[in-house]
Amino acid sequence: MDRIRIVGGNPLNGVIPISGAKNAALPLMIASLLTDRTVTLENLPRLADVSLLVRILSNHGVDYSIDGRRHGEDPDSGQTVHMTAREIVDTTAPYELVSRMRASFWVLAPLLARCGQARVSLPGGCAIGTRPVDLLLMAMERLGAEIDIDAGYVVARAPGGLRGAEIVFPKVTVGGTHIALMAASLARGTTVIHNAAREPEVGDLADLLVKMGAKVKGAGSPVIEVEGVARLGGAKHRVLPDRIEAGTYAMATAMTGGDVLLEGARAEHLQAALDALIEAGAHVEDTPQGLRVSRNGNGLQAVDIATAPFPGFPTDLQAQFMALMTHASGVSRITETIFENRFMHVQELARLGAHIRLEGDTAIVEGVPALKGAPVMATDLRASVSLVIAALAAEGESMIQRVYHLDRGFEALERKLSRCGADITRISSGG
Ligand code: UD1
């Protein structure tokens, strides 16, 4: 298994190109199941989760091809992938594949909408608390699906097709909103989704669906209206930039000091996190090329945050912000309201010398003047990158184990950071 070695202390200076968003790429790819025509996605990040989803989709009958590199293209720039589900050959998504990535459960919606049936294994994914699918199933039932659970599988049927309906989510769910949007696009009649997630990735999926011929209004607001159509066509779409990746490198820069342009990052996707960074003492400038983040000379101040659905502070940046706060002056309270048990990074950050105490859903972080390098272990995707951030600022060497978690969600992480001056190297298994 690969490890990452970091010798801390170098400020970050330079340009980091922001990749296409993983959390947009996955639902966009899954939407290709809704049509027999070709969906072309540009700026698709080169990530383990994307490759795994390609395997899952090809199992259902999706043909795909990837454009080769073009002259003058950066090898780390996103790829263009053409996906065509001419015929769905299998409506079962097996445990071996779905258990490795939670989002693959979302194939349930397009399979059901297009074929009237689906058999999808209950999901796995990052071990961040119990992550139920009750609301996802409720949404499909509202649209007329009959659902049974059989031997670890969700078996869904809609022999007469799906029908438009009112779907009221009692709690904001990104996945629930994605699958409701996909299924409603091919349902008969009108669907209204209440308390919909407003995450930019929901807007990106709605944009693709509209290009495919769907009738969607209100994406990005809490009420989305979808008028079903009989069939959807092909489309070409560019994946939006990854706000979580951008926020992560913004925090890394605030942590180490320096001055970095996050090329392509958009402030409006990240305002709550940027506000917290500015309050902590970083300088953030919104430029036509992207966001420029710097911290020169001044130290960091403790800031309290609580995670919330968009436009609140994203849970996917909570661990990274905690890493930043371990080195701030004062005491910061970090409250996680989305996922229980999303504090697995606390123990590992403590190995680097952080002072963190847990009180229920809140971590109380007492800033220390310096962190010290240590061997640490990556536990989930976002937790792992918080260790990278802390290690970049720690004195001496840190060795991060189990970096396959990072490969699920961060494209070319070591290259992007080392180009900006970080001392970071991947040690391949056996190396
Ligand atoms: C997505 C993101 C993930 C992010 C999360 C919250 C992707 C691929 N993943 O995950 O990175 O951390 O949004 O922003 O886009 N819930 C239920 N029942 C359900 C579904 C969800 O109770 O049926 C709960 C969850 O346990 C959680 C909350 O709702 O407490 C929000 O989860 P949700 O927004 O659905 O997360 P995901 O879509 O899985």
Tab-separated table of C-alpha atoms and ligand atoms in Angstrom:
chain	number	residue	atom	x	y	z
A	1	MET	CA	0.000	0.000	0.000
A	2	ASP	CA	1.273	3.460	-0.899
A	3	ARG	CA	2.354	5.933	1.758
A	4	ILE	CA	2.944	9.672	1.612
A	5	ARG	CA	5.972	11.251	3.253
A	6	ILE	CA	5.805	14.932	4.146
A	7	VAL	CA	8.515	17.095	5.667
A	8	GLY	CA	6.691	20.113	7.054
A	9	GLY	CA	7.606	23.758	7.256
A	10	ASN	CA	7.605	24.967	3.643
A	11	PRO	CA	5.161	27.727	2.704
A	12	LEU	CA	3.079	27.117	-0.432
A	13	ASN	CA	3.581	29.489	-3.344
A	14	GLY	CA	2.339	29.169	-6.930
A	15	VAL	CA	-0.679	27.976	-8.876
A	16	ILE	CA	-2.896	24.954	-8.170
A	17	PRO	CA	-5.323	24.043	-10.963
A	18	ILE	CA	-8.624	22.910	-9.455
A	19	SER	CA	-9.971	19.651	-10.906
A	20	GLY	CA	-13.523	18.774	-11.851
A	21	ALA	CA	-15.667	18.052	-8.787
A	22	LYS	CA	-15.839	14.422	-7.726
A	23	ASN	CA	-19.265	14.955	-6.164
A	24	ALA	CA	-20.591	16.375	-9.425
A	25	ALA	CA	-18.814	13.854	-11.667
A	26	LEU	CA	-20.459	10.852	-9.984
A	27	PRO	CA	-24.143	11.867	-10.439
A	28	LEU	CA	-23.388	13.235	-13.930
A	29	MET	CA	-21.912	9.883	-14.957
A	30	ILE	CA	-24.860	8.024	-13.439
A	31	ALA	CA	-27.254	10.236	-15.443
A	32	SER	CA	-25.857	8.630	-18.612
A	33	LEU	CA	-28.045	5.609	-17.745
A	34	LEU	CA	-31.138	7.723	-18.442
A	35	THR	CA	-30.658	7.802	-22.217
A	36	ASP	CA	-29.639	5.573	-25.119
A	37	ARG	CA	-27.708	8.509	-26.581
A	38	THR	CA	-24.155	9.629	-25.799
A	39	VAL	CA	-23.416	11.819	-22.812
A	40	THR	CA	-20.013	13.493	-23.066
A	41	LEU	CA	-18.443	14.784	-19.884
A	42	GLU	CA	-15.454	17.106	-20.034
A	43	ASN	CA	-13.116	17.899	-17.151
A	44	LEU	CA	-13.805	14.565	-15.470
A	45	PRO	CA	-11.234	14.145	-12.682
A	46	ARG	CA	-8.835	11.174	-12.750
A	47	LEU	CA	-9.858	9.594	-9.475
A	48	ALA	CA	-10.249	6.089	-8.105
A	49	ASP	CA	-13.980	6.722	-7.477
A	50	VAL	CA	-14.492	7.761	-11.102
A	51	SER	CA	-12.756	4.609	-12.404
A	52	LEU	CA	-14.801	2.446	-10.069
A	53	LEU	CA	-18.034	4.062	-11.258
A	54	VAL	CA	-17.009	3.448	-14.881
A	55	ARG	CA	-16.765	-0.257	-13.993
A	56	ILE	CA	-20.139	-0.224	-12.268
A	57	LEU	CA	-21.840	1.555	-15.179
A	58	SER	CA	-20.259	-0.673	-17.807
A	59	ASN	CA	-21.745	-3.616	-15.954
A	60	HIS	CA	-25.189	-2.139	-16.713
A	61	GLY	CA	-24.305	-1.766	-20.387
A	62	VAL	CA	-22.665	1.661	-20.653
A	63	ASP	CA	-20.021	1.845	-23.401
A	64	TYR	CA	-17.410	4.444	-22.736
A	65	SER	CA	-14.437	5.943	-24.455
A	66	ILE	CA	-11.876	8.422	-23.216
A	67	ASP	CA	-10.290	11.051	-25.468
A	68	GLY	CA	-6.517	10.868	-25.687
A	69	ARG	CA	-4.291	13.744	-24.655
A	70	ARG	CA	-4.190	16.803	-26.873
A	71	HIS	CA	-1.122	18.790	-27.874
A	72	GLY	CA	-0.045	21.177	-25.107
A	73	GLU	CA	-2.438	19.638	-22.595
A	74	ASP	CA	-1.375	19.388	-18.957
A	75	PRO	CA	-1.256	15.647	-18.078
A	76	ASP	CA	-3.163	16.477	-14.899
A	77	SER	CA	-6.013	18.266	-16.614
A	78	GLY	CA	-9.385	16.521	-16.605
A	79	GLN	CA	-10.385	13.935	-19.180
A	80	THR	CA	-13.202	13.898	-21.699
A	81	VAL	CA	-15.316	10.757	-21.487
A	82	HIS	CA	-18.136	9.659	-23.787
A	83	MET	CA	-20.733	7.375	-22.202
A	84	THR	CA	-23.499	5.568	-24.062
A	85	ALA	CA	-26.077	3.290	-22.438
A	86	ARG	CA	-27.598	2.130	-25.746
A	87	GLU	CA	-29.239	-0.770	-23.965
A	88	ILE	CA	-29.392	-1.573	-20.249
A	89	VAL	CA	-28.244	-5.187	-20.114
A	90	ASP	CA	-28.373	-5.694	-16.354
A	91	THR	CA	-30.475	-3.875	-13.743
A	92	THR	CA	-28.567	-5.354	-10.793
A	93	ALA	CA	-25.805	-3.389	-9.070
A	94	PRO	CA	-23.891	-6.025	-7.100
A	95	TYR	CA	-22.609	-5.813	-3.540
A	96	GLU	CA	-18.938	-6.236	-4.592
A	97	LEU	CA	-19.097	-2.934	-6.461
A	98	VAL	CA	-21.666	-0.832	-4.563
A	99	SER	CA	-20.111	-1.620	-1.167
A	100	ARG	CA	-16.963	0.211	-2.265
A	101	MET	CA	-18.624	3.532	-3.046
A	102	ARG	CA	-21.831	4.821	-1.540
A	103	ALA	CA	-22.773	7.092	-4.448
A	104	SER	CA	-23.062	4.091	-6.779
A	105	PHE	CA	-26.323	3.302	-4.962
A	106	TRP	CA	-27.803	6.215	-6.928
A	107	VAL	CA	-27.951	4.035	-10.084
A	108	LEU	CA	-31.242	2.888	-8.532
A	109	ALA	CA	-33.056	5.966	-9.886
A	110	PRO	CA	-32.128	5.864	-13.590
A	111	LEU	CA	-32.471	2.057	-13.758
A	112	LEU	CA	-35.931	2.272	-12.242
A	113	ALA	CA	-36.963	5.205	-14.417
A	114	ARG	CA	-35.736	3.665	-17.651
A	115	CYS	CA	-36.339	-0.051	-17.107
A	116	GLY	CA	-39.091	-0.081	-14.469
A	117	GLN	CA	-36.960	-2.224	-12.173
A	118	ALA	CA	-33.660	-2.265	-10.316
A	119	ARG	CA	-31.878	-4.453	-7.812
A	120	VAL	CA	-29.161	-2.510	-6.027
A	121	SER	CA	-27.041	-3.599	-3.093
A	122	LEU	CA	-27.307	-1.486	0.047
A	123	PRO	CA	-24.280	0.826	-0.004
A	124	GLY	CA	-20.910	1.086	1.714
A	125	GLY	CA	-18.472	3.969	1.293
A	126	CYS	CA	-16.651	6.136	3.837
A	127	ALA	CA	-17.148	4.986	7.410
A	128	ILE	CA	-18.604	8.259	8.670
A	129	GLY	CA	-21.440	7.261	10.911
A	130	THR	CA	-24.553	5.435	9.898
A	131	ARG	CA	-25.534	6.706	6.494
A	132	PRO	CA	-29.029	5.407	5.883
A	133	VAL	CA	-30.890	5.377	2.557
A	134	ASP	CA	-34.424	5.670	3.986
A	135	LEU	CA	-35.004	9.106	2.416
A	136	LEU	CA	-33.742	7.931	-0.962
A	137	LEU	CA	-36.157	5.018	-0.883
A	138	MET	CA	-38.984	7.292	0.312
A	139	ALA	CA	-38.398	9.523	-2.730
A	140	MET	CA	-38.619	6.543	-5.115
A	141	GLU	CA	-41.773	5.300	-3.367
A	142	ARG	CA	-43.372	8.727	-3.698
A	143	LEU	CA	-42.752	8.426	-7.448
A	144	GLY	CA	-44.624	5.133	-7.473
A	145	ALA	CA	-41.918	2.527	-6.940
A	146	GLU	CA	-42.578	-0.591	-4.883
A	147	ILE	CA	-39.586	-1.374	-2.734
A	148	ASP	CA	-38.511	-4.549	-0.961
A	149	ILE	CA	-35.305	-5.370	0.824
A	150	ASP	CA	-34.036	-8.836	-0.031
A	151	ALA	CA	-30.744	-10.307	1.202
A	152	GLY	CA	-28.963	-6.963	1.437
A	153	TYR	CA	-30.432	-5.709	-1.822
A	154	VAL	CA	-33.004	-3.035	-2.535
A	155	VAL	CA	-35.424	-4.477	-5.052
A	156	ALA	CA	-37.457	-1.735	-6.714
A	157	ARG	CA	-40.238	-2.113	-9.268
A	158	ALA	CA	-42.433	0.298	-11.171
A	159	PRO	CA	-44.083	-1.901	-13.776
A	160	GLY	CA	-46.299	0.886	-15.116
A	161	GLY	CA	-43.510	3.477	-14.989
A	162	LEU	CA	-42.876	6.248	-12.447
A	163	ARG	CA	-45.401	9.046	-11.845
A	164	GLY	CA	-44.708	12.631	-10.807
A	165	ALA	CA	-45.425	13.471	-7.151
A	166	GLU	CA	-44.689	15.835	-4.287
A	167	ILE	CA	-41.535	14.764	-2.453
A	168	VAL	CA	-40.916	16.420	0.901
A	169	PHE	CA	-37.511	15.687	2.397
A	170	PRO	CA	-37.633	16.037	6.202
A	171	LYS	CA	-33.888	16.706	6.117
A	172	VAL	CA	-31.644	18.020	3.359
A	173	THR	CA	-30.058	15.163	1.430
A	174	VAL	CA	-27.746	15.637	-1.527
A	175	GLY	CA	-28.072	12.048	-2.743
A	176	GLY	CA	-31.835	12.115	-2.218
A	177	THR	CA	-32.120	15.275	-4.311
A	178	HIS	CA	-29.928	13.829	-7.064
A	179	ILE	CA	-31.936	10.643	-7.402
A	180	ALA	CA	-35.287	12.417	-7.159
A	181	LEU	CA	-34.181	14.716	-9.998
A	182	MET	CA	-33.041	11.846	-12.199
A	183	ALA	CA	-36.125	9.697	-11.632
A	184	ALA	CA	-38.580	12.608	-11.957
A	185	SER	CA	-37.070	13.601	-15.313
A	186	LEU	CA	-38.477	10.412	-16.869
A	187	ALA	CA	-41.633	10.120	-14.707
A	188	ARG	CA	-45.107	10.833	-16.076
A	189	GLY	CA	-46.336	14.231	-14.891
A	190	THR	CA	-44.905	16.865	-12.582
A	191	THR	CA	-42.741	16.343	-9.506
A	192	VAL	CA	-42.065	18.971	-6.876
A	193	ILE	CA	-39.093	18.360	-4.574
A	194	HIS	CA	-39.363	20.279	-1.298
A	195	ASN	CA	-36.404	20.983	1.009
A	196	ALA	CA	-34.087	20.071	-1.867
A	197	ALA	CA	-30.317	20.245	-1.400
A	198	ARG	CA	-28.903	23.495	-2.829
A	199	GLU	CA	-25.324	22.245	-3.284
A	200	PRO	CA	-23.707	23.449	-6.540
A	201	GLU	CA	-23.397	19.797	-7.611
A	202	VAL	CA	-27.214	19.542	-7.657
A	203	GLY	CA	-27.264	22.548	-9.991
A	204	ASP	CA	-24.643	20.875	-12.189
A	205	LEU	CA	-26.740	17.693	-12.482
A	206	ALA	CA	-29.837	19.770	-13.290
A	207	ASP	CA	-27.861	21.616	-15.993
A	208	LEU	CA	-26.890	18.323	-17.643
A	209	LEU	CA	-30.447	16.971	-17.407
A	210	VAL	CA	-31.809	20.118	-19.055
A	211	LYS	CA	-29.261	19.733	-21.865
A	212	MET	CA	-30.537	16.155	-22.251
A	213	GLY	CA	-34.076	17.477	-22.674
A	214	ALA	CA	-35.401	17.360	-19.100
A	215	LYS	CA	-37.690	20.112	-17.830
A	216	VAL	CA	-36.253	21.236	-14.492
A	217	LYS	CA	-36.926	24.530	-12.727
A	218	GLY	CA	-35.583	25.882	-9.449
A	219	ALA	CA	-32.384	23.822	-9.026
A	220	GLY	CA	-30.220	25.662	-6.500
A	221	SER	CA	-33.300	26.670	-4.493
A	222	PRO	CA	-35.124	24.576	-1.855
A	223	VAL	CA	-38.019	23.813	-4.235
A	224	ILE	CA	-37.325	22.094	-7.542
A	225	GLU	CA	-40.025	21.387	-10.096
A	226	VAL	CA	-39.564	18.692	-12.718
A	227	GLU	CA	-41.960	18.026	-15.551
A	228	GLY	CA	-41.323	14.504	-16.750
A	229	VAL	CA	-40.565	13.758	-20.412
A	230	ALA	CA	-40.902	10.462	-22.312
A	231	ARG	CA	-37.234	10.237	-23.257
A	232	LEU	CA	-33.963	12.045	-22.817
A	233	GLY	CA	-31.256	12.601	-25.416
A	234	GLY	CA	-27.487	12.979	-25.473
A	235	ALA	CA	-25.578	16.044	-24.283
A	236	LYS	CA	-22.139	17.461	-23.700
A	237	HIS	CA	-21.282	18.960	-20.332
A	238	ARG	CA	-18.241	20.261	-18.467
A	239	VAL	CA	-17.955	19.154	-14.828
A	240	LEU	CA	-17.869	22.122	-12.468
A	241	PRO	CA	-14.710	22.819	-10.417
A	242	ASP	CA	-14.279	20.969	-7.133
A	243	ARG	CA	-15.137	23.360	-4.303
A	244	ILE	CA	-13.950	20.889	-1.686
A	245	GLU	CA	-10.560	20.503	-3.362
A	246	ALA	CA	-10.306	24.300	-3.647
A	247	GLY	CA	-11.265	24.769	0.007
A	248	THR	CA	-8.734	22.139	1.036
A	249	TYR	CA	-5.831	23.877	-0.723
A	250	ALA	CA	-7.041	27.243	0.580
A	251	MET	CA	-6.731	25.843	4.089
A	252	ALA	CA	-3.366	24.270	3.340
A	253	THR	CA	-2.105	27.691	2.216
A	254	ALA	CA	-3.547	29.421	5.271
A	255	MET	CA	-1.845	26.753	7.386
A	256	THR	CA	1.646	26.928	5.893
A	257	GLY	CA	1.685	30.581	4.854
A	258	GLY	CA	2.520	31.643	1.312
A	259	ASP	CA	0.456	32.751	-1.650
A	260	VAL	CA	-1.436	30.398	-3.995
A	261	LEU	CA	-3.790	30.929	-6.925
A	262	LEU	CA	-6.488	28.247	-6.948
A	263	GLU	CA	-7.077	28.268	-10.671
A	264	GLY	CA	-10.732	27.895	-11.661
A	265	ALA	CA	-12.091	27.952	-8.086
A	266	ARG	CA	-15.313	29.919	-7.623
A	267	ALA	CA	-15.950	32.014	-4.508
A	268	GLU	CA	-19.725	31.641	-4.710
A	269	HIS	CA	-19.381	27.871	-4.210
A	270	LEU	CA	-17.285	28.289	-1.115
A	271	GLN	CA	-18.346	31.471	0.660
A	272	ALA	CA	-18.952	30.026	4.138
A	273	ALA	CA	-15.505	28.413	4.202
A	274	LEU	CA	-13.833	31.531	2.797
A	275	ASP	CA	-15.519	33.671	5.464
A	276	ALA	CA	-14.119	31.384	8.166
A	277	LEU	CA	-10.655	31.508	6.585
A	278	ILE	CA	-10.712	35.293	6.409
A	279	GLU	CA	-11.845	35.505	10.022
A	280	ALA	CA	-8.941	33.215	10.925
A	281	GLY	CA	-6.482	35.647	9.313
A	282	ALA	CA	-6.027	34.498	5.706
A	283	HIS	CA	-6.308	36.888	2.803
A	284	VAL	CA	-8.643	35.807	-0.011
A	285	GLU	CA	-9.009	37.564	-3.342
A	286	ASP	CA	-11.549	36.628	-6.008
A	287	THR	CA	-9.800	37.048	-9.396
A	288	PRO	CA	-10.947	36.213	-12.941
A	289	GLN	CA	-8.509	33.250	-12.939
A	290	GLY	CA	-9.704	31.856	-9.605
A	291	LEU	CA	-9.245	32.429	-5.904
A	292	ARG	CA	-5.980	33.753	-4.560
A	293	VAL	CA	-5.264	32.805	-0.957
A	294	SER	CA	-2.346	34.069	1.104
A	295	ARG	CA	-1.130	34.444	4.622
A	296	ASN	CA	2.011	36.416	5.055
A	297	GLY	CA	3.573	36.926	8.447
A	298	ASN	CA	0.469	37.033	10.617
A	299	GLY	CA	-0.584	34.077	12.721
A	300	LEU	CA	-3.993	32.393	12.695
A	301	GLN	CA	-6.861	33.179	15.060
A	302	ALA	CA	-9.281	30.596	16.441
A	303	VAL	CA	-12.727	30.640	14.770
A	304	ASP	CA	-15.854	28.629	15.660
A	305	ILE	CA	-17.769	26.851	12.904
A	306	ALA	CA	-20.724	24.480	12.568
A	307	THR	CA	-21.279	22.409	9.459
A	308	ALA	CA	-24.582	22.806	7.588
A	309	PRO	CA	-26.059	22.046	4.185
A	310	PHE	CA	-25.105	24.491	1.399
A	311	PRO	CA	-24.698	27.464	1.629
A	312	GLY	CA	-23.450	26.668	5.152
A	313	PHE	CA	-19.983	25.432	6.075
A	314	PRO	CA	-19.492	22.088	4.218
A	315	THR	CA	-19.044	18.949	6.289
A	316	ASP	CA	-16.500	17.862	3.649
A	317	LEU	CA	-14.187	20.684	4.819
A	318	GLN	CA	-14.688	20.184	8.552
A	319	ALA	CA	-11.617	17.973	9.079
A	320	GLN	CA	-9.399	20.316	7.050
A	321	PHE	CA	-10.578	23.337	9.047
A	322	MET	CA	-9.903	21.467	12.255
A	323	ALA	CA	-6.319	20.833	11.098
A	324	LEU	CA	-5.970	24.573	10.532
A	325	MET	CA	-7.347	25.387	13.978
A	326	THR	CA	-4.843	23.081	15.722
A	327	HIS	CA	-2.248	25.748	14.990
A	328	ALA	CA	-4.361	28.886	15.649
A	329	SER	CA	-4.099	31.122	18.642
A	330	GLY	CA	-7.016	30.510	21.016
A	331	VAL	CA	-9.734	27.893	21.324
A	332	SER	CA	-12.035	26.949	18.464
A	333	ARG	CA	-15.312	24.997	18.665
A	334	ILE	CA	-16.071	22.854	15.618
A	335	THR	CA	-19.575	21.382	15.510
A	336	GLU	CA	-20.530	18.618	13.072
A	337	THR	CA	-24.267	18.619	12.381
A	338	ILE	CA	-24.454	16.466	9.223
A	339	PHE	CA	-22.718	13.189	10.048
A	340	GLU	CA	-22.348	11.626	13.475
A	341	ASN	CA	-18.937	10.101	14.094
A	342	ARG	CA	-17.140	12.306	11.558
A	343	PHE	CA	-14.285	12.946	13.960
A	344	MET	CA	-11.965	10.069	13.164
A	345	HIS	CA	-9.210	12.525	12.287
A	346	VAL	CA	-9.124	13.810	15.888
A	347	GLN	CA	-6.992	10.964	17.201
A	348	GLU	CA	-4.584	11.163	14.284
A	349	LEU	CA	-4.242	14.951	14.574
A	350	ALA	CA	-3.439	14.381	18.263
A	351	ARG	CA	-0.493	12.206	17.156
A	352	LEU	CA	0.905	15.321	15.491
A	353	GLY	CA	0.615	17.215	18.787
A	354	ALA	CA	-2.855	18.776	18.428
A	355	HIS	CA	-4.939	19.430	21.554
A	356	ILE	CA	-8.538	18.423	20.783
A	357	ARG	CA	-11.322	17.377	23.141
A	358	LEU	CA	-14.636	15.937	21.970
A	359	GLU	CA	-17.945	16.916	23.574
A	360	GLY	CA	-20.768	15.191	21.724
A	361	ASP	CA	-20.985	16.651	18.234
A	362	THR	CA	-18.417	19.370	19.008
A	363	ALA	CA	-14.628	19.277	18.930
A	364	ILE	CA	-12.892	21.825	21.100
A	365	VAL	CA	-9.551	22.640	19.560
A	366	GLU	CA	-6.948	24.438	21.595
A	367	GLY	CA	-4.348	25.861	19.245
A	368	VAL	CA	-0.706	24.913	19.879
A	369	PRO	CA	2.335	26.934	18.754
A	370	ALA	CA	3.800	24.022	16.772
A	371	LEU	CA	2.849	20.547	15.544
A	372	LYS	CA	5.431	17.752	15.289
A	373	GLY	CA	5.680	15.239	12.448
A	374	ALA	CA	4.628	11.637	13.219
A	375	PRO	CA	3.403	8.475	11.500
A	376	VAL	CA	-0.378	8.769	11.026
A	377	MET	CA	-3.109	6.805	9.323
A	378	ALA	CA	-5.695	7.988	6.821
A	379	THR	CA	-9.184	6.865	7.848
A	380	ASP	CA	-11.585	8.405	5.354
A	381	LEU	CA	-11.352	10.687	2.372
A	382	ARG	CA	-11.626	14.131	3.969
A	383	ALA	CA	-9.985	13.061	7.247
A	384	SER	CA	-6.907	11.927	5.321
A	385	VAL	CA	-6.376	15.256	3.670
A	386	SER	CA	-6.645	17.013	7.036
A	387	LEU	CA	-3.580	15.010	8.047
A	388	VAL	CA	-1.783	16.226	4.930
A	389	ILE	CA	-2.579	19.831	5.872
A	390	ALA	CA	-1.358	19.373	9.435
A	391	ALA	CA	1.784	17.541	8.285
A	392	LEU	CA	2.641	20.344	5.836
A	393	ALA	CA	2.932	22.713	8.800
A	394	ALA	CA	4.402	20.276	11.348
A	395	GLU	CA	8.074	20.294	12.254
A	396	GLY	CA	9.925	17.303	10.765
A	397	GLU	CA	8.714	14.237	8.945
A	398	SER	CA	5.254	12.671	8.843
A	399	MET	CA	4.387	9.413	7.133
A	400	ILE	CA	0.756	8.978	6.121
A	401	GLN	CA	-0.422	5.395	5.723
A	402	ARG	CA	-3.430	4.097	3.763
A	403	VAL	CA	-3.430	6.881	1.198
A	404	TYR	CA	-5.846	5.020	-1.049
A	405	HIS	CA	-8.472	7.084	0.757
A	406	LEU	CA	-6.872	10.219	-0.710
A	407	ASP	CA	-6.785	8.731	-4.202
A	408	ARG	CA	-10.567	8.379	-4.087
A	409	GLY	CA	-11.036	12.134	-4.091
A	410	PHE	CA	-7.894	14.215	-4.734
A	411	GLU	CA	-6.415	14.276	-8.201
A	412	ALA	CA	-2.599	14.523	-8.362
A	413	LEU	CA	-2.389	15.744	-4.760
A	414	GLU	CA	1.379	15.306	-4.324
A	415	ARG	CA	2.182	16.889	-7.690
A	416	LYS	CA	-0.064	19.877	-7.069
A	417	LEU	CA	1.433	20.519	-3.642
A	418	SER	CA	5.075	19.836	-4.499
A	419	ARG	CA	4.889	22.244	-7.460
A	420	CYS	CA	4.048	24.921	-4.867
A	421	GLY	CA	7.073	24.087	-2.743
A	422	ALA	CA	5.820	21.373	-0.380
A	423	ASP	CA	8.210	18.562	0.494
A	424	ILE	CA	5.833	15.689	-0.233
A	425	THR	CA	6.551	12.331	-1.864
A	426	ARG	CA	4.574	9.196	-2.512
A	427	ILE	CA	6.302	5.977	-1.571
A	428	SER	CA	4.798	3.194	-3.640
A	429	SER	CA	4.225	-0.200	-2.092
A	430	GLY	CA	7.459	-2.099	-2.121
A	431	GLY	CA	9.312	1.233	-2.547
B	1	UD1	C1	-23.034	13.840	-0.266
B	1	UD1	C2	-21.573	13.941	-0.639
B	1	UD1	C3	-20.691	13.914	0.606
B	1	UD1	C4	-21.138	15.011	1.567
B	1	UD1	C5	-22.640	14.920	1.848
B	1	UD1	C6	-23.154	16.082	2.668
B	1	UD1	C7	-21.390	12.911	-2.810
B	1	UD1	C8	-20.891	11.781	-3.639
B	1	UD1	N1	-21.219	12.812	-1.496
B	1	UD1	O1	-23.230	12.592	0.385
B	1	UD1	O2	-19.337	14.131	0.201
B	1	UD1	O3	-20.436	14.872	2.786
B	1	UD1	O4	-23.374	14.925	0.605
B	1	UD1	O5	-22.859	17.293	2.065
B	1	UD1	O6	-21.917	13.870	-3.325
B	1	UD1	N2	-29.608	10.834	5.333
B	1	UD1	C9	-30.613	10.086	5.889
B	1	UD1	N3	-31.324	9.250	5.069
B	1	UD1	C10	-31.069	9.150	3.739
B	1	UD1	C11	-30.031	9.935	3.183
B	1	UD1	C12	-29.310	10.769	4.002
B	1	UD1	O7	-30.869	10.154	7.088
B	1	UD1	O8	-31.745	8.386	3.044
B	1	UD1	C13	-28.819	11.727	6.215
B	1	UD1	C14	-27.354	11.368	6.268
B	1	UD1	O9	-27.107	10.358	7.213
B	1	UD1	C15	-26.750	12.680	6.680
B	1	UD1	C16	-27.621	13.708	5.946
B	1	UD1	O10	-28.827	13.020	5.648
B	1	UD1	O11	-26.892	12.883	8.054
B	1	UD1	C17	-27.038	14.252	4.675
B	1	UD1	O12	-26.618	13.187	3.843
B	1	UD1	P1	-26.601	13.326	2.254
B	1	UD1	O13	-26.699	14.767	1.902
B	1	UD1	O14	-27.617	12.405	1.688
B	1	UD1	O15	-25.158	12.804	1.900
B	1	UD1	P2	-24.698	12.027	0.595
B	1	UD1	O16	-25.553	12.419	-0.551
B	1	UD1	O17	-24.529	10.584	0.901
